Tab-separated table of C-alpha atoms and ligand atoms in Angstrom:
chain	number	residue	atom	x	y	z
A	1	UNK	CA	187.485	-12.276	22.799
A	2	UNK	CA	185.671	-15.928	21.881
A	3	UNK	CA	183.110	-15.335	19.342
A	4	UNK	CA	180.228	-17.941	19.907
A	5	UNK	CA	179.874	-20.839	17.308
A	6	UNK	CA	177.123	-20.578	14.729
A	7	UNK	CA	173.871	-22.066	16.226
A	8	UNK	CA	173.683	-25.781	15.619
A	9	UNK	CA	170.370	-27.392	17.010
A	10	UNK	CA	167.649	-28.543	14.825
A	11	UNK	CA	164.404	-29.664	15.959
A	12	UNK	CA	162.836	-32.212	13.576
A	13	UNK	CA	159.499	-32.722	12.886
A	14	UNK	CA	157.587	-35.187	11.623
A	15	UNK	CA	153.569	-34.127	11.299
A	16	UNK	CA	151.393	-36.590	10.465
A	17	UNK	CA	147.251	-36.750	10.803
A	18	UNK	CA	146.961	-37.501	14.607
A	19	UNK	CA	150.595	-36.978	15.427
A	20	UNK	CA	153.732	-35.053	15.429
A	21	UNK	CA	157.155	-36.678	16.031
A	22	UNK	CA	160.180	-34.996	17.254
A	23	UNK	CA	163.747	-34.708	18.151
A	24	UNK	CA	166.247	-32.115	19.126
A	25	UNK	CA	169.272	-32.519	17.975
A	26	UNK	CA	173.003	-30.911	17.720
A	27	UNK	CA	174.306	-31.534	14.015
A	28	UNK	CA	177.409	-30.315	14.662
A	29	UNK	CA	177.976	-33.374	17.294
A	30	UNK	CA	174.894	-35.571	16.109
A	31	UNK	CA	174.307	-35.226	20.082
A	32	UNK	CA	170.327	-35.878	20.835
A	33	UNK	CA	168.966	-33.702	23.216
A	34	UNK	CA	165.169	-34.657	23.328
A	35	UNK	CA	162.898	-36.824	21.352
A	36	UNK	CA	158.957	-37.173	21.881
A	37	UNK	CA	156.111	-37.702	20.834
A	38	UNK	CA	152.172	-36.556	20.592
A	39	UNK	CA	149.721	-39.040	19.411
A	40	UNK	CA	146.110	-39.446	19.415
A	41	UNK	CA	145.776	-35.346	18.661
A	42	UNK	CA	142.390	-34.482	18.541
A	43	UNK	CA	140.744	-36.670	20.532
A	44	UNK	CA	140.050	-37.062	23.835
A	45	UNK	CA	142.861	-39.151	25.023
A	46	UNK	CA	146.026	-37.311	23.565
A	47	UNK	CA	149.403	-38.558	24.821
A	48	UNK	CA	152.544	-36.490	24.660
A	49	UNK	CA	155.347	-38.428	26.032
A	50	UNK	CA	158.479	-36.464	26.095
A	51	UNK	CA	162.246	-37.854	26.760
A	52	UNK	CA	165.224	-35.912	27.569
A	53	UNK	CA	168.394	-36.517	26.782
A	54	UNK	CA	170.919	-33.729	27.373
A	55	UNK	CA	171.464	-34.256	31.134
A	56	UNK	CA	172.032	-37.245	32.472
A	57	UNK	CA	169.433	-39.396	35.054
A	58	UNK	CA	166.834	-36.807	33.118
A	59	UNK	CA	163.246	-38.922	33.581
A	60	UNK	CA	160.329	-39.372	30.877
A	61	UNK	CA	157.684	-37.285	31.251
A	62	UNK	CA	153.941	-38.222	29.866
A	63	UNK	CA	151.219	-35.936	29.582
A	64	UNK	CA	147.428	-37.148	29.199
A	65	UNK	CA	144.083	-35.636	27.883
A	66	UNK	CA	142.660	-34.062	25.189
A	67	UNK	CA	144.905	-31.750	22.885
A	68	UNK	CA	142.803	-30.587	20.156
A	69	UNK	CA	145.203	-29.865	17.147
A	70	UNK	CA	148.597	-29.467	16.151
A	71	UNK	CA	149.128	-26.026	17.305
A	72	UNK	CA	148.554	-27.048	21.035
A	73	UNK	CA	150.360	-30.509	20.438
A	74	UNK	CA	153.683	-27.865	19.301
A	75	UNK	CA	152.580	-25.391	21.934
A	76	UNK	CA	153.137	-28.296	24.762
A	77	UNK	CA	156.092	-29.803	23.042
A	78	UNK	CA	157.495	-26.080	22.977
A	79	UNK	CA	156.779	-26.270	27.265
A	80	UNK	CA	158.327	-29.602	27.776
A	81	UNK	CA	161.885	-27.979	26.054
A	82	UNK	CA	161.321	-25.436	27.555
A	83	UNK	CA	161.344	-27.437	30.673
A	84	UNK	CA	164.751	-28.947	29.737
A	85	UNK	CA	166.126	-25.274	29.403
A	86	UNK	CA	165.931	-26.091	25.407
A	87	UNK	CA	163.043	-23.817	24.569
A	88	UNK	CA	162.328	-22.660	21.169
A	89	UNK	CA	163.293	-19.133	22.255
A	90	UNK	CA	166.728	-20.690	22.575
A	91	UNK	CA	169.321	-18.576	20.940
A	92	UNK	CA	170.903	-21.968	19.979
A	93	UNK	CA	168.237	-23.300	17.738
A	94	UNK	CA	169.378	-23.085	14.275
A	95	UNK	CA	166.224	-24.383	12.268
A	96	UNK	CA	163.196	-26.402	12.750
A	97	UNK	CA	163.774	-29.516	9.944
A	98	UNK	CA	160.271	-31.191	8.154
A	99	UNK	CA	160.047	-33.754	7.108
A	100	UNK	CA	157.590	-34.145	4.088
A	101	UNK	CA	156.604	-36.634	2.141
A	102	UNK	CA	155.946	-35.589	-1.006
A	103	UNK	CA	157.996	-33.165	-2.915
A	104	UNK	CA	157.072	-34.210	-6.273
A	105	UNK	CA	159.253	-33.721	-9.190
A	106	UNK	CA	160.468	-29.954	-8.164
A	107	UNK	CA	162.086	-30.224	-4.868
A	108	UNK	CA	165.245	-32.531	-5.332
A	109	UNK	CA	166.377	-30.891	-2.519
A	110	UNK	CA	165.420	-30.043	1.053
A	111	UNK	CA	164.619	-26.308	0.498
A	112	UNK	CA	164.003	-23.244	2.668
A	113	UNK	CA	160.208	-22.805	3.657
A	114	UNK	CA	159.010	-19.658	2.040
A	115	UNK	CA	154.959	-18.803	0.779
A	116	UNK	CA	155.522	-19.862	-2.607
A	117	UNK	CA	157.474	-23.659	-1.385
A	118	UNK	CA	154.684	-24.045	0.616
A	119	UNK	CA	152.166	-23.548	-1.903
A	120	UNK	CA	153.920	-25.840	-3.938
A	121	UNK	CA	153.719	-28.044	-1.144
A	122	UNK	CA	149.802	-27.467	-1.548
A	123	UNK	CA	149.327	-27.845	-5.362
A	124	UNK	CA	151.376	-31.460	-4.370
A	125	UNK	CA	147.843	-32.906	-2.282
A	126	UNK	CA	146.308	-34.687	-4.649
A	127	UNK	CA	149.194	-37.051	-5.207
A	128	UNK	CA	149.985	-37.419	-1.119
A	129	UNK	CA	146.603	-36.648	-0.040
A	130	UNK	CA	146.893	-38.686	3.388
A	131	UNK	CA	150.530	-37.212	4.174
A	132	UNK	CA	151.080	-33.422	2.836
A	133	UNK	CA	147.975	-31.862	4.601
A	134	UNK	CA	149.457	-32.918	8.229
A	135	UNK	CA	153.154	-31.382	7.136
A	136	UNK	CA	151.941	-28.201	5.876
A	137	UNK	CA	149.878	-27.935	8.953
A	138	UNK	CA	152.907	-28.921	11.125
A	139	UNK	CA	154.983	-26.315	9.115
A	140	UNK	CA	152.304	-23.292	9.545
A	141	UNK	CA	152.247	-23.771	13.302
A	142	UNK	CA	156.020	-24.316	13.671
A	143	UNK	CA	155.785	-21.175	11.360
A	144	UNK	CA	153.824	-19.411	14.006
A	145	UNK	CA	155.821	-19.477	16.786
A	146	UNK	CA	159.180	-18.870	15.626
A	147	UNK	CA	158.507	-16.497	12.346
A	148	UNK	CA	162.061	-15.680	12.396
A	149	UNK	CA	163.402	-18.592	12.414
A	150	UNK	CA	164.188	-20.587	9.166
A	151	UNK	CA	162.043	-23.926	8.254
A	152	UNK	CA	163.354	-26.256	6.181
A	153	UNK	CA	161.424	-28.689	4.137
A	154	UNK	CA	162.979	-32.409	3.734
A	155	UNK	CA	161.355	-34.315	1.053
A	156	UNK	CA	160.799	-37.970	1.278
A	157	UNK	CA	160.397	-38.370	-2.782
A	158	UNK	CA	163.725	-36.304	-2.779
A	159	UNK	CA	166.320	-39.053	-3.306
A	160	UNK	CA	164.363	-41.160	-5.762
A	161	UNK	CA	164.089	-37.943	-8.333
A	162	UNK	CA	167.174	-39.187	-10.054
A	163	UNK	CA	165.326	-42.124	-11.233
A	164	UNK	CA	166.052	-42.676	-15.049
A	165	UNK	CA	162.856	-42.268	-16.732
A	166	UNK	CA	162.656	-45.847	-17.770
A	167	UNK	CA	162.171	-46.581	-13.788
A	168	UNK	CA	160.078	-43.689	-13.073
A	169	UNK	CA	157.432	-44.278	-15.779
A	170	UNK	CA	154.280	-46.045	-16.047
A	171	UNK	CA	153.008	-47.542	-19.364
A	172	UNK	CA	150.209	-45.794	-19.509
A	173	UNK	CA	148.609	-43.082	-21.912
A	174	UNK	CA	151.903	-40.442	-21.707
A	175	UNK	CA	149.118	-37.424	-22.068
A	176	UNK	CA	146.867	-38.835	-18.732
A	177	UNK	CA	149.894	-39.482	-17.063
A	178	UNK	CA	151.397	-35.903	-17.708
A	179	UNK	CA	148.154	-34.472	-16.446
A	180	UNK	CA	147.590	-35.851	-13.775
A	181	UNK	CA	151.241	-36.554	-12.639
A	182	UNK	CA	151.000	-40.014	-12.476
A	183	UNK	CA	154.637	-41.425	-12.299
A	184	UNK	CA	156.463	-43.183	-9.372
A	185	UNK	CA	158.045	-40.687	-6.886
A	186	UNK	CA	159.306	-43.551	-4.388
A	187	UNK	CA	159.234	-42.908	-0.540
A	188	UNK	CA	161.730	-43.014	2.464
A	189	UNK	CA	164.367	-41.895	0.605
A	190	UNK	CA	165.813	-39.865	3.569
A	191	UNK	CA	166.314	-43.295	4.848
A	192	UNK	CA	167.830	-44.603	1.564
A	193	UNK	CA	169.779	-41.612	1.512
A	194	UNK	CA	171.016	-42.044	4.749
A	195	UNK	CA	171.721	-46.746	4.729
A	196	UNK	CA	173.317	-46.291	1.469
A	197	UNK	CA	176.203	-43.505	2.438
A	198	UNK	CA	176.678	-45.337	5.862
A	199	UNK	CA	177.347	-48.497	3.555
A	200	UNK	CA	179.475	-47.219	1.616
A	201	UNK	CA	181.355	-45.889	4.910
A	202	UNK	CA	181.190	-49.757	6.211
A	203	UNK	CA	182.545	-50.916	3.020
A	204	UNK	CA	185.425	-48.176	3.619
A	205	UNK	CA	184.620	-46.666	-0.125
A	206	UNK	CA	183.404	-43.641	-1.469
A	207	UNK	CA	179.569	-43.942	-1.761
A	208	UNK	CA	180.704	-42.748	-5.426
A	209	UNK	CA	182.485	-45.966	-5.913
A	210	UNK	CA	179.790	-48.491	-4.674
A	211	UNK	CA	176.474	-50.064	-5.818
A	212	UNK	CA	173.954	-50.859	-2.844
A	213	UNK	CA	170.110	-52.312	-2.435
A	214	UNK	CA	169.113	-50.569	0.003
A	215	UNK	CA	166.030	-52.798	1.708
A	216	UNK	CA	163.502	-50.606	4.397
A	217	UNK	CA	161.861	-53.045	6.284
A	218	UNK	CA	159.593	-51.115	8.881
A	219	UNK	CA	155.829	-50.829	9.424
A	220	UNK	CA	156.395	-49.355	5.441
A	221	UNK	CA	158.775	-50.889	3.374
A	222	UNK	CA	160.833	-50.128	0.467
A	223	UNK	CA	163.288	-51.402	-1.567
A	224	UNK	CA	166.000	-49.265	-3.954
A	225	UNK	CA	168.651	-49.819	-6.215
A	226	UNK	CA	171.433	-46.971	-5.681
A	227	UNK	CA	174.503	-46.576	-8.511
A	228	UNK	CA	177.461	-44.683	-7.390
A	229	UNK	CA	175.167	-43.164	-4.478
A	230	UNK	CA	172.394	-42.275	-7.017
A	231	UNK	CA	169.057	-43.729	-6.681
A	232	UNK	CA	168.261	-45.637	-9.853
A	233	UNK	CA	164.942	-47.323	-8.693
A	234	UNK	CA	162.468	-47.998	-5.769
A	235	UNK	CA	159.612	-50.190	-5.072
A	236	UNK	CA	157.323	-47.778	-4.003
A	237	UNK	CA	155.209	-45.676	-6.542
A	238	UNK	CA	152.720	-42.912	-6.859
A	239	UNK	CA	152.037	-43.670	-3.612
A	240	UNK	CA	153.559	-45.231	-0.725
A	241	UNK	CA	151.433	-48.446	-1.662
A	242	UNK	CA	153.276	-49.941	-4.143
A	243	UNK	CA	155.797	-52.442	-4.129
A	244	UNK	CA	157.057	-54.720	-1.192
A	245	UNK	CA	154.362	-55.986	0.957
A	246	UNK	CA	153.866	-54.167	4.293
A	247	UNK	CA	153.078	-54.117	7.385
A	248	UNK	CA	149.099	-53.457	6.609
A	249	UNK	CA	149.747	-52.570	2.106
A	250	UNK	CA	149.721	-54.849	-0.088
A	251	UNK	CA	152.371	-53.562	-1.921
A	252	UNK	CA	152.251	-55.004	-5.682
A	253	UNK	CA	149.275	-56.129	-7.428
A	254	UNK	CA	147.323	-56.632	-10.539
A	255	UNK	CA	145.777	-53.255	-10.881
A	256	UNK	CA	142.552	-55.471	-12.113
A	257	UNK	CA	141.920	-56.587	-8.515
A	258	UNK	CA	140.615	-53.028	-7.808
A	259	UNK	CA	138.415	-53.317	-10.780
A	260	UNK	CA	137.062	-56.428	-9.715
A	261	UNK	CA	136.399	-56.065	-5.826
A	262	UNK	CA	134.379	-52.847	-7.465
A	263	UNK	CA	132.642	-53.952	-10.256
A	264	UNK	CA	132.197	-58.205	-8.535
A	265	UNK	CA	132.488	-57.318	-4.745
A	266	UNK	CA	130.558	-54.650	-4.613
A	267	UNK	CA	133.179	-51.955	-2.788
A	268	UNK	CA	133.762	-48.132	-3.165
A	269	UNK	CA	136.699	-46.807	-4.277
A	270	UNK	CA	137.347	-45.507	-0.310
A	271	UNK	CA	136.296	-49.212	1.214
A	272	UNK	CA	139.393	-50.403	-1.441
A	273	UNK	CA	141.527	-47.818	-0.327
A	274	UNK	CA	141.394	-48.598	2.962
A	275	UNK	CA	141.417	-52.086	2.206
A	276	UNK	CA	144.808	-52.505	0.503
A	277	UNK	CA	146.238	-49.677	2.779
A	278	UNK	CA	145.361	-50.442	5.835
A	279	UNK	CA	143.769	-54.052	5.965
A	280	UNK	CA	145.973	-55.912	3.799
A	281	UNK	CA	150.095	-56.804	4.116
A	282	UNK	CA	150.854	-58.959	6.633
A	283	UNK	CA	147.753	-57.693	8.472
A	284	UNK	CA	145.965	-58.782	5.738
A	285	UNK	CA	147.148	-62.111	5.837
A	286	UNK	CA	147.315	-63.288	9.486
A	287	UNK	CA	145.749	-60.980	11.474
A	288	UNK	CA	149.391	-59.686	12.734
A	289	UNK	CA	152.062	-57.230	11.544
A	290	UNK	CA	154.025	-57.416	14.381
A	291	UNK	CA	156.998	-59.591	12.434
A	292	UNK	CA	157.972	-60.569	16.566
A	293	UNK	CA	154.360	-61.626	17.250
A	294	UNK	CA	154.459	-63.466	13.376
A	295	UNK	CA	158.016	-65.278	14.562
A	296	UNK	CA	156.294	-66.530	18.212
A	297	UNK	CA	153.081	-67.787	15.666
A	298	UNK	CA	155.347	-69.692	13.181
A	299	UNK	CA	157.331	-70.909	16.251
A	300	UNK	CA	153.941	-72.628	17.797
A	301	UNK	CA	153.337	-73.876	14.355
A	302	UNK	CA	150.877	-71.811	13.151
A	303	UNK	CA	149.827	-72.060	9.162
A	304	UNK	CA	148.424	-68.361	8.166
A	305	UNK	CA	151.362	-66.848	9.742
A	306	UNK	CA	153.960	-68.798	7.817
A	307	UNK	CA	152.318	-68.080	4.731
A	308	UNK	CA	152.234	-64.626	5.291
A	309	UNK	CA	156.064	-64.466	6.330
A	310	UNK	CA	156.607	-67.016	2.681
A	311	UNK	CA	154.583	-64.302	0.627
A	312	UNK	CA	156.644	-61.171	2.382
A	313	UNK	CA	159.893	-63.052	1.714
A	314	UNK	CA	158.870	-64.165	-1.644
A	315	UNK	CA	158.221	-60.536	-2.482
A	316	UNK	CA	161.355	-59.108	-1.345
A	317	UNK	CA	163.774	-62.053	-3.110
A	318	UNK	CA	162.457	-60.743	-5.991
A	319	UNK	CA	162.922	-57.473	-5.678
A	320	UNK	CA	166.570	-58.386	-4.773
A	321	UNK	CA	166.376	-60.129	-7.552
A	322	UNK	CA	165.167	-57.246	-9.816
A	323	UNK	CA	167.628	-54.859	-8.695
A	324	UNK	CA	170.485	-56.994	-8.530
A	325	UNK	CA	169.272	-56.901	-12.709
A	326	UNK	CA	169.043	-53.711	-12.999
A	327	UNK	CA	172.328	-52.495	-11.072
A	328	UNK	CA	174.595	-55.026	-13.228
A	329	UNK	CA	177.084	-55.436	-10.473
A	330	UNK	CA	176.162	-55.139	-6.629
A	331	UNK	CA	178.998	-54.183	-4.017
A	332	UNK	CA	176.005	-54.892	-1.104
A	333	UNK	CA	172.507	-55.502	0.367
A	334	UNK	CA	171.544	-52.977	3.283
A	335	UNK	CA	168.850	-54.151	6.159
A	336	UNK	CA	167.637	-51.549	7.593
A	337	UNK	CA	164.466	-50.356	9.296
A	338	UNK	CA	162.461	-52.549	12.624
A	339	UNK	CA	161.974	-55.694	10.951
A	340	UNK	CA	165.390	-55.090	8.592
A	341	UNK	CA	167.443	-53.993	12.129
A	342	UNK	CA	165.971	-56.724	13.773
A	343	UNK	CA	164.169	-59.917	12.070
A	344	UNK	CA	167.408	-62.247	11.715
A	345	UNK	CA	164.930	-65.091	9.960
A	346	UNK	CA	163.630	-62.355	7.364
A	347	UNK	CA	167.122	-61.432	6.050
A	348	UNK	CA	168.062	-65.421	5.994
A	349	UNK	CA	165.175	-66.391	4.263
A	350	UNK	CA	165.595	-62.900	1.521
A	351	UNK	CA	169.205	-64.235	0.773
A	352	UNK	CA	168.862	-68.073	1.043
A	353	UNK	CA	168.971	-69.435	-2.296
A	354	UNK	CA	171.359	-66.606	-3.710
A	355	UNK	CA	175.273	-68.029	-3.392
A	356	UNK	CA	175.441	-67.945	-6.711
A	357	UNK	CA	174.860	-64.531	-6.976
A	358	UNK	CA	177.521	-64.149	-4.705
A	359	UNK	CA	174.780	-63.344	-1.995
A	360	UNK	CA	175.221	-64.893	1.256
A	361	UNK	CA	174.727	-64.532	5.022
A	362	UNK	CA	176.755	-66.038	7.875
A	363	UNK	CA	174.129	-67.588	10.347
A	364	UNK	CA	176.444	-66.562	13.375
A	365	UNK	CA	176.828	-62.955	12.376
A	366	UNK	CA	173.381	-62.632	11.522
A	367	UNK	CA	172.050	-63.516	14.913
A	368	UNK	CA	174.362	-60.705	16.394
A	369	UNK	CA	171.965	-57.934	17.979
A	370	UNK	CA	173.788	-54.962	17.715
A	371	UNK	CA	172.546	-51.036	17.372
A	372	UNK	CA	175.746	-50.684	15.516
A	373	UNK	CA	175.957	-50.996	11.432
A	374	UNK	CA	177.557	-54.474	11.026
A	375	UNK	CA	178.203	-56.873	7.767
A	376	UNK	CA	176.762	-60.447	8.185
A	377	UNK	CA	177.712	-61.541	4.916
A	378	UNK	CA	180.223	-64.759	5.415
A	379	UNK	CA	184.220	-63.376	4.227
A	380	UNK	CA	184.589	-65.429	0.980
A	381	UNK	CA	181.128	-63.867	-0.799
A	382	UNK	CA	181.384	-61.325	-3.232
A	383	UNK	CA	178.279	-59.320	-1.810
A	384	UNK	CA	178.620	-57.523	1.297
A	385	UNK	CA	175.306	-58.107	3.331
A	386	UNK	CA	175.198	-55.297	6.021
A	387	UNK	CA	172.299	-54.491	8.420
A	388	UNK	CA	172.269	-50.537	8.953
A	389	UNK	CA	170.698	-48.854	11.504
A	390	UNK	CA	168.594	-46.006	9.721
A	391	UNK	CA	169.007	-42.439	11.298
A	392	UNK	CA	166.075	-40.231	9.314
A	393	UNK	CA	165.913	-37.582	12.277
A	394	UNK	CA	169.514	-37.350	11.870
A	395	UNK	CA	169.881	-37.176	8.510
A	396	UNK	CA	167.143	-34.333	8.309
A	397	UNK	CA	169.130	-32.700	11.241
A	398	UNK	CA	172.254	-32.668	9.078
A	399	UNK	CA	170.603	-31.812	5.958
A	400	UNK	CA	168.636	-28.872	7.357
A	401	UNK	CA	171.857	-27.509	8.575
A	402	UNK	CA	173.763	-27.736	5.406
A	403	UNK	CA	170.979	-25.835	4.140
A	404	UNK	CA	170.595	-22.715	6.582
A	405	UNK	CA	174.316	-22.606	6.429
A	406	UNK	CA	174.669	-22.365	2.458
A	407	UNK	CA	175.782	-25.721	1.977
A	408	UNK	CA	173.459	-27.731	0.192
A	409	UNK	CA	176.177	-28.729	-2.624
A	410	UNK	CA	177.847	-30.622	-0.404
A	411	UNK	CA	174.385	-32.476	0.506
A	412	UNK	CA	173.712	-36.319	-0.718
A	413	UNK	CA	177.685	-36.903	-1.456
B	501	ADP	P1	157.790	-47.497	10.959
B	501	ADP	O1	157.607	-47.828	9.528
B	501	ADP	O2	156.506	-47.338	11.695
B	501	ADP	O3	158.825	-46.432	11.252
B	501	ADP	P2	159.716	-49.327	12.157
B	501	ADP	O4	160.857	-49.133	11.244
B	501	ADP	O5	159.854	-48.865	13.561
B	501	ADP	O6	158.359	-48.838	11.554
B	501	ADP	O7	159.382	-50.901	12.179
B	501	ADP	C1	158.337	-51.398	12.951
B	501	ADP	C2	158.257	-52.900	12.728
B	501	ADP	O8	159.530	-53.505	13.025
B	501	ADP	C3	157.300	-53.597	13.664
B	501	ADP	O9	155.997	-53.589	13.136
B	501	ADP	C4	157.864	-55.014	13.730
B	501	ADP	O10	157.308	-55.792	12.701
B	501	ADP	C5	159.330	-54.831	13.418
B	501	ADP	N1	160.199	-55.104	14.582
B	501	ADP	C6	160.567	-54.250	15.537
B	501	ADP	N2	161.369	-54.874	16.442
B	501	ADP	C7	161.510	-56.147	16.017
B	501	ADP	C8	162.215	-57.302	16.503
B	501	ADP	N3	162.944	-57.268	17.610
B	501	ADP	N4	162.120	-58.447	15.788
B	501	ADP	C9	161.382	-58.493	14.671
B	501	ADP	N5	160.704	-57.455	14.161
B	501	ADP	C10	160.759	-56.300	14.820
């Protein structure tokens, strides 16, 4: 008699405000079976478009009109697997895998979902206020139609919680910062997690062995400095604002600014908010933050967008620059992320300047498009410059399954 294998399919999550992410996927094989999407939830023109890819020739399916929250945007994602004979009543479905973003200084680790994690996830709010509320909805529905089945939280602050406090701190008032739990917390480190290991793995060394900037260039972008596969510093803070500038942040600033476009221009404290989160970054400075649609500009000789690709570049040499600093000896520089994966004249223009750092990139290799984690970096340099596809559904897949199968030791090695 055969006894069946443990069940090995995770569906991850990711919840946000109007929309929930997903993807099925086998972490025993890293196969993907289905990944989709619902956007727009709560409004009248909701879009869930589902793609599945466990049996070959399988089409895309779309769905339009109004689905009013997230438990009918799970409820239809439940149907479409369901569809694909990989419902959530599926005997192989090991866990359902969150991801959330802000785990504070407690969870170092994804963890188990239970009532008192979850209200920890809750007391966490005012520090993530735009990003907890949608996971801890996503987790209560996903709770509500499999209550037997175990949830597992994965923290995007978890990676960065090794940060020495000399990184970590502010230097402000200890006592205001203690209250109020103002310190830097850092963001996609699943991502970090994930583009360090795999460089290590390129390098053919123990992530142990190896010291890697990891650089996150998406819509959000991050830098980190990793020793021996422990995070030692990121760019982002408090909040996901800080540090490299972004797609629509502004990423560093003088913290007077927000003082002044109160007190001098006049604005609330929301109209600022919304200002350097969402109307600033490359936005903010030419109108695009598509860094294709920025390339085409600068190609056709256009002025605002070269500035704004200078400033982003500027910004991100010195964080290179910083890190390089604080690491004392640098085995590589990861690209990872859309514009990281894909902008060859962002990473030239980052590492131009830097040979005698022993940072270089070969122009040839760098134009290669590949989906495949690759090292651009010309033979003779010391620094290996490597452009790594990040994987965070993955790496949530694989992490959630350590944990429902009593592994979790093993995790982040
Ligand atoms: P998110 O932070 O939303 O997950 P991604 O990592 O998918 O973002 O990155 C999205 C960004 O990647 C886009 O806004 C665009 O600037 C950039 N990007 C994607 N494809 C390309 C490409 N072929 N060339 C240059 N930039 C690209």
């Amino acid at each position: 008699m055969t006894t069946s294998p443990r069940p090995s399919r995770i569906l991850v999550l990711n919840s946000g405000s109007s929309s929930v992410k997903y993807q099925l996927l086998d972490a025993r094989d890293d196969a993907r079976l289905a990944v989709g999407l619902v956007e727009r939830i709560g409004e009248e023109t909701s879009r869930l478009v589902h793609t599945p890819l466990a049996h070959e020739g399988a089409e895309r399916r779309e769905r339009t009109g109004p689905v009013a929250d997230h438990a009918s945007a799970l409820k239809a994602v439940a149907e479409e697997l369901a569809q694909d004979g990989l419902g959530l009543d599926s005997p192989e479905l090991a866990a359902i895998g969150h991801r959330v973003v802000h785990g504070g200084l407690r969870f170092t680790r994804p963890t188990v979902i239970t009532d008192e994690v979850l209200a920890e996830i809750e007391r966490l709010v005012p520090v993530a206020p735009l990003h907890n509320p949608a996971n801890i909805t996503g987790i209560r529905t996903a709770q509500a139609l499999r209550p037997d089945l175990p949830q597992v939280a994965v923290f995007d602050t978890a990676f960065h919680t090794t940060m020495p406090e000399s990184a970590a701190r502010y230097a402000i008032d200890v006592e205001t910062a203690d209250a109020h739990r103002i310190r830097r917390y850092g963001f996609h480190g699943t991502s970090h997690a994930y583009v360090s290991r795999r460089t290590a793995e390129l390098l053919g060394k123990d992530p142990s062995e190896v010291n890697v900037i990891v650089l996150h260039l998406g819509n959000g972008a991050s830098a980190s400095a990793v020793r021996g596969g422990v995070c030692v510093d990121t760019s982002m803070g408090l909040t996901p604002l800080e540090g490299l500038v972004m797609g629509t942040r502004s990423g560093d600033l003088d913290p007077a600014v927000i003082f002044h476009l109160h007190r001098v221009a006049g604005m609330s404290v929301d109209e600022i908010d919304a200002l350097l989160n969402k109307k600033s970054g490359l936005v903010g400075l030419c109108g695009d933050n598509d860094m294709r649609e920025i390339r085409r500009r600068i190609d056709e000789g256009d002025e605002r967008a070269r500035l704004a690709f200078d400033i982003y570049v500027h910004r991100l040499k010195k964080y290179l620059g910083a890190y390089y600093a604080v690491l004392g000896r640098v085995d590589a520089v990861a690209f990872t992320a859309g514009v990281g994966e894909n902008a060859a004249p962002v990473r030239e223009a980052a590492i131009a300047g830097l040979e005698e750092l022993g940072v270089a990139v070969d122009a040839e290799l760098n134009a290669v498009r590949s989906d495949e984690p690759r090292i651009i970096s010309p033979s003779y340099a010391r620094v290996a410059v490597a452009v790594v596809p990040t994987d965070e559904e993955l790496e949530i897949a694989h992490q959630t399954f350590a944990v429902v199968n009593g592994a979790t030791e093993e995790l982040n090695n």
